mmCIF file of C-alpha atoms in Angstrom:
data_model
loop_
_atom_site.group_PDB
_atom_site.id
_atom_site.type_symbol
_atom_site.label_atom_id
_atom_site.label_comp_id
_atom_site.label_asym_id
_atom_site.label_seq_id
_atom_site.Cartn_x
_atom_site.Cartn_y
_atom_site.Cartn_z
ATOM 1 C CA MET Y 853 61.812 47.395 140.355
ATOM 2 C CA THR Y 854 63.879 46.418 137.354
ATOM 3 C CA GLY Y 855 62.955 44.250 134.409
ATOM 4 C CA ILE Y 856 64.170 41.296 136.515
ATOM 5 C CA ASP Y 857 61.644 39.909 138.946
ATOM 6 C CA LEU Y 858 63.768 39.746 142.107
ATOM 7 C CA SER Y 859 61.213 37.563 143.916
ATOM 8 C CA ARG Y 860 62.965 34.363 142.669
ATOM 9 C CA TRP Y 861 66.593 35.212 143.463
ATOM 10 C CA ASN Y 862 68.888 35.530 146.431
ATOM 11 C CA LEU Y 863 72.015 37.676 146.456
ATOM 12 C CA THR Y 864 75.569 37.001 147.614
ATOM 13 C CA ILE Y 865 77.640 40.117 148.349
ATOM 14 C CA PRO Y 866 81.440 40.443 148.845
ATOM 15 C CA THR Y 867 81.178 40.252 152.646
ATOM 16 C CA GLY Y 868 79.971 36.654 152.256
ATOM 17 C CA LYS Y 869 76.440 37.598 153.344
ATOM 18 C CA ILE Y 870 73.548 36.019 151.454
ATOM 19 C CA VAL Y 871 70.474 38.221 151.175
ATOM 20 C CA PRO Y 872 67.458 35.859 151.212
ATOM 21 C CA THR Y 873 64.860 35.870 148.448
ATOM 22 C CA LYS Y 874 62.153 37.391 150.657
ATOM 23 C CA ASP Y 875 64.381 40.405 151.507
ATOM 24 C CA LEU Y 876 65.917 41.044 148.089
ATOM 25 C CA PRO Y 877 63.251 43.230 146.396
ATOM 26 C CA ALA Y 878 63.742 45.953 149.048
ATOM 27 C CA TYR Y 879 67.502 45.413 149.553
ATOM 28 C CA LYS Y 880 70.011 48.104 148.569
ATOM 29 C CA SER Y 881 73.684 48.423 149.474
ATOM 30 C CA GLN Y 882 77.010 49.606 148.089
ATOM 31 C CA TYR Y 883 77.396 46.151 146.479
ATOM 32 C CA PHE Y 884 73.967 45.899 144.830
ATOM 33 C CA ILE Y 885 72.115 48.833 143.322
ATOM 34 C CA HIS Y 886 68.864 48.358 141.418
ATOM 35 C CA THR Y 887 66.601 50.888 139.749
ATOM 36 C CA ALA Y 888 63.933 50.702 137.048
ATOM 37 C CA GLU Y 889 66.706 50.985 134.427
ATOM 38 C CA PHE Y 890 69.530 48.742 135.683
ATOM 39 C CA ILE Y 891 71.072 46.461 138.258
ATOM 40 C CA ARG Y 892 74.684 47.151 139.285
ATOM 41 C CA PHE Y 893 76.863 44.586 141.049
ATOM 42 C CA VAL Y 894 79.955 45.922 142.820
ATOM 43 C CA VAL Y 895 82.977 44.010 144.109
ATOM 44 C CA PRO Y 896 85.596 46.418 145.515
ATOM 45 C CA HIS Y 897 89.264 46.000 144.587
ATOM 46 C CA GLY Y 898 91.451 45.007 147.551
ATOM 47 C CA PHE Y 899 88.439 44.507 149.806
ATOM 48 C CA ASP Y 900 89.429 43.630 153.385
ATOM 49 C CA GLY Y 901 87.242 41.336 155.435
ATOM 50 C CA ALA Y 902 86.133 39.646 152.258
ATOM 51 C CA GLY Y 903 83.861 36.661 152.300
ATOM 52 C CA THR Y 904 83.649 33.965 149.683
ATOM 53 C CA THR Y 905 81.250 31.123 149.152
ATOM 54 C CA PRO Y 906 82.247 27.589 150.246
ATOM 55 C CA ASN Y 907 83.232 26.358 146.769
ATOM 56 C CA SER Y 908 85.153 29.435 145.609
ATOM 57 C CA LYS Y 909 88.107 31.585 146.578
ATOM 58 C CA TYR Y 910 86.794 34.609 144.665
ATOM 59 C CA LEU Y 911 84.773 37.565 145.875
ATOM 60 C CA ARG Y 912 81.398 37.989 144.297
ATOM 61 C CA SER Y 913 78.283 40.045 144.038
ATOM 62 C CA GLU Y 914 75.794 37.773 142.308
ATOM 63 C CA LEU Y 915 72.212 36.657 141.983
ATOM 64 C CA ARG Y 916 71.315 32.993 142.375
ATOM 65 C CA GLU Y 917 67.946 31.745 141.164
ATOM 66 C CA THR Y 918 65.698 30.198 143.802
ATOM 67 C CA LEU Y 919 62.420 28.342 143.909
ATOM 68 C CA PRO Y 920 59.331 30.445 144.760
ATOM 69 C CA ASN Y 921 59.735 29.548 148.462
ATOM 70 C CA GLY Y 922 63.331 30.905 148.471
ATOM 71 C CA ASP Y 923 65.026 27.471 148.491
ATOM 72 C CA ASP Y 924 68.049 27.311 146.186
ATOM 73 C CA ASN Y 925 69.017 23.658 146.761
ATOM 74 C CA GLU Y 926 66.988 22.400 143.788
ATOM 75 C CA ALA Y 927 66.822 25.561 141.652
ATOM 76 C CA ASN Y 928 69.550 24.592 139.159
ATOM 77 C CA TRP Y 929 68.287 24.173 135.628
ATOM 78 C CA LYS Y 930 68.159 20.569 134.498
ATOM 79 C CA ILE Y 931 68.782 19.757 130.848
ATOM 80 C CA GLY Y 932 65.516 18.679 129.261
ATOM 81 C CA SER Y 933 63.357 19.925 132.152
ATOM 82 C CA ALA Y 934 61.643 22.535 129.955
ATOM 83 C CA PRO Y 935 61.333 23.292 126.247
ATOM 84 C CA LEU Y 936 63.381 26.454 126.778
ATOM 85 C CA HIS Y 937 65.438 28.039 129.535
ATOM 86 C CA ALA Y 938 66.432 31.637 128.843
ATOM 87 C CA LEU Y 939 68.340 34.395 130.585
ATOM 88 C CA VAL Y 940 68.765 37.675 128.718
ATOM 89 C CA ALA Y 941 70.946 40.559 129.887
ATOM 90 C CA THR Y 942 72.971 43.497 128.625
ATOM 91 C CA CYS Y 943 76.238 43.887 130.544
ATOM 92 C CA GLN Y 944 78.754 46.660 131.005
ATOM 93 C CA ILE Y 945 82.061 46.061 132.794
ATOM 94 C CA ASP Y 946 83.426 49.230 134.396
ATOM 95 C CA SER Y 947 86.672 47.825 135.792
ATOM 96 C CA PHE Y 948 88.603 44.605 136.347
ATOM 97 C CA ALA Y 949 90.479 43.125 139.268
ATOM 98 C CA ALA Y 950 94.279 42.994 139.020
ATOM 99 C CA SER Y 951 93.999 39.471 137.568
ATOM 100 C CA GLY Y 952 92.327 40.934 134.473
ATOM 101 C CA LYS Y 953 89.560 38.319 134.644
ATOM 102 C CA MET Y 954 85.972 38.282 135.765
ATOM 103 C CA ILE Y 955 83.029 35.960 135.448
ATOM 104 C CA ALA Y 956 80.150 38.016 134.076
ATOM 105 C CA GLY Y 957 77.636 35.164 134.231
ATOM 106 C CA GLN Y 958 77.180 31.441 134.805
ATOM 107 C CA ILE Y 959 74.332 29.023 134.414
ATOM 108 C CA HIS Y 960 74.669 26.031 136.733
ATOM 109 C CA GLY Y 961 73.090 22.673 136.156
ATOM 110 C CA GLU Y 962 73.570 19.290 137.715
ATOM 111 C CA GLY Y 963 77.164 18.521 138.710
ATOM 112 C CA ASP Y 964 80.137 20.660 139.742
ATOM 113 C CA LYS Y 965 80.951 22.353 136.422
ATOM 114 C CA PRO Y 966 78.587 24.980 135.005
ATOM 115 C CA PRO Y 967 77.497 24.133 131.447
ATOM 116 C CA MET Y 968 77.739 27.843 130.568
ATOM 117 C CA LYS Y 969 80.215 30.397 131.876
ATOM 118 C CA LEU Y 970 80.728 33.893 130.451
ATOM 119 C CA GLN Y 971 84.246 35.025 131.384
ATOM 120 C CA ALA Y 972 85.664 38.399 130.398
ATOM 121 C CA THR Y 973 89.448 38.801 130.180
ATOM 122 C CA ARG Y 974 91.101 42.208 129.856
ATOM 123 C CA ILE Y 975 93.500 42.482 126.926
ATOM 124 C CA ALA Y 976 96.840 43.539 128.447
ATOM 125 C CA GLY Y 977 97.613 47.262 128.174
ATOM 126 C CA THR Y 978 94.118 48.181 126.955
ATOM 127 C CA ASN Y 979 90.680 48.999 128.259
ATOM 128 C CA THR Y 980 89.096 46.325 126.090
ATOM 129 C CA PHE Y 981 88.216 42.759 126.912
ATOM 130 C CA GLU Y 982 87.453 39.521 125.159
ATOM 131 C CA LEU Y 983 84.801 36.965 126.005
#
């Protein structure tokens, strides 16, 4: 188990499959690798048979926070619902899609637009990126 308690998350992988909260702690695949030291999300370049979520055209390998019972319909953070909401992570990006962009993290709230989105963009001709 990693430093993240996986009992309150579900996982979407690039095939479009959603791994439910109850199955996630034991789940391992080529798209999601977790050890005591790290979690790795993988989205293959040029992946055939790709699945996306209903509100996006992009492939993803991502965690989505859920309620303790696994329901994610009401799990979005609401402004003012707690003195502090926090999510802490150290990220490493190994490669980019041809577009040169990737979303490394989002925090959704009420409404269609996330109040926080961490997007990395590759600087043309380099192996560096800007946030």
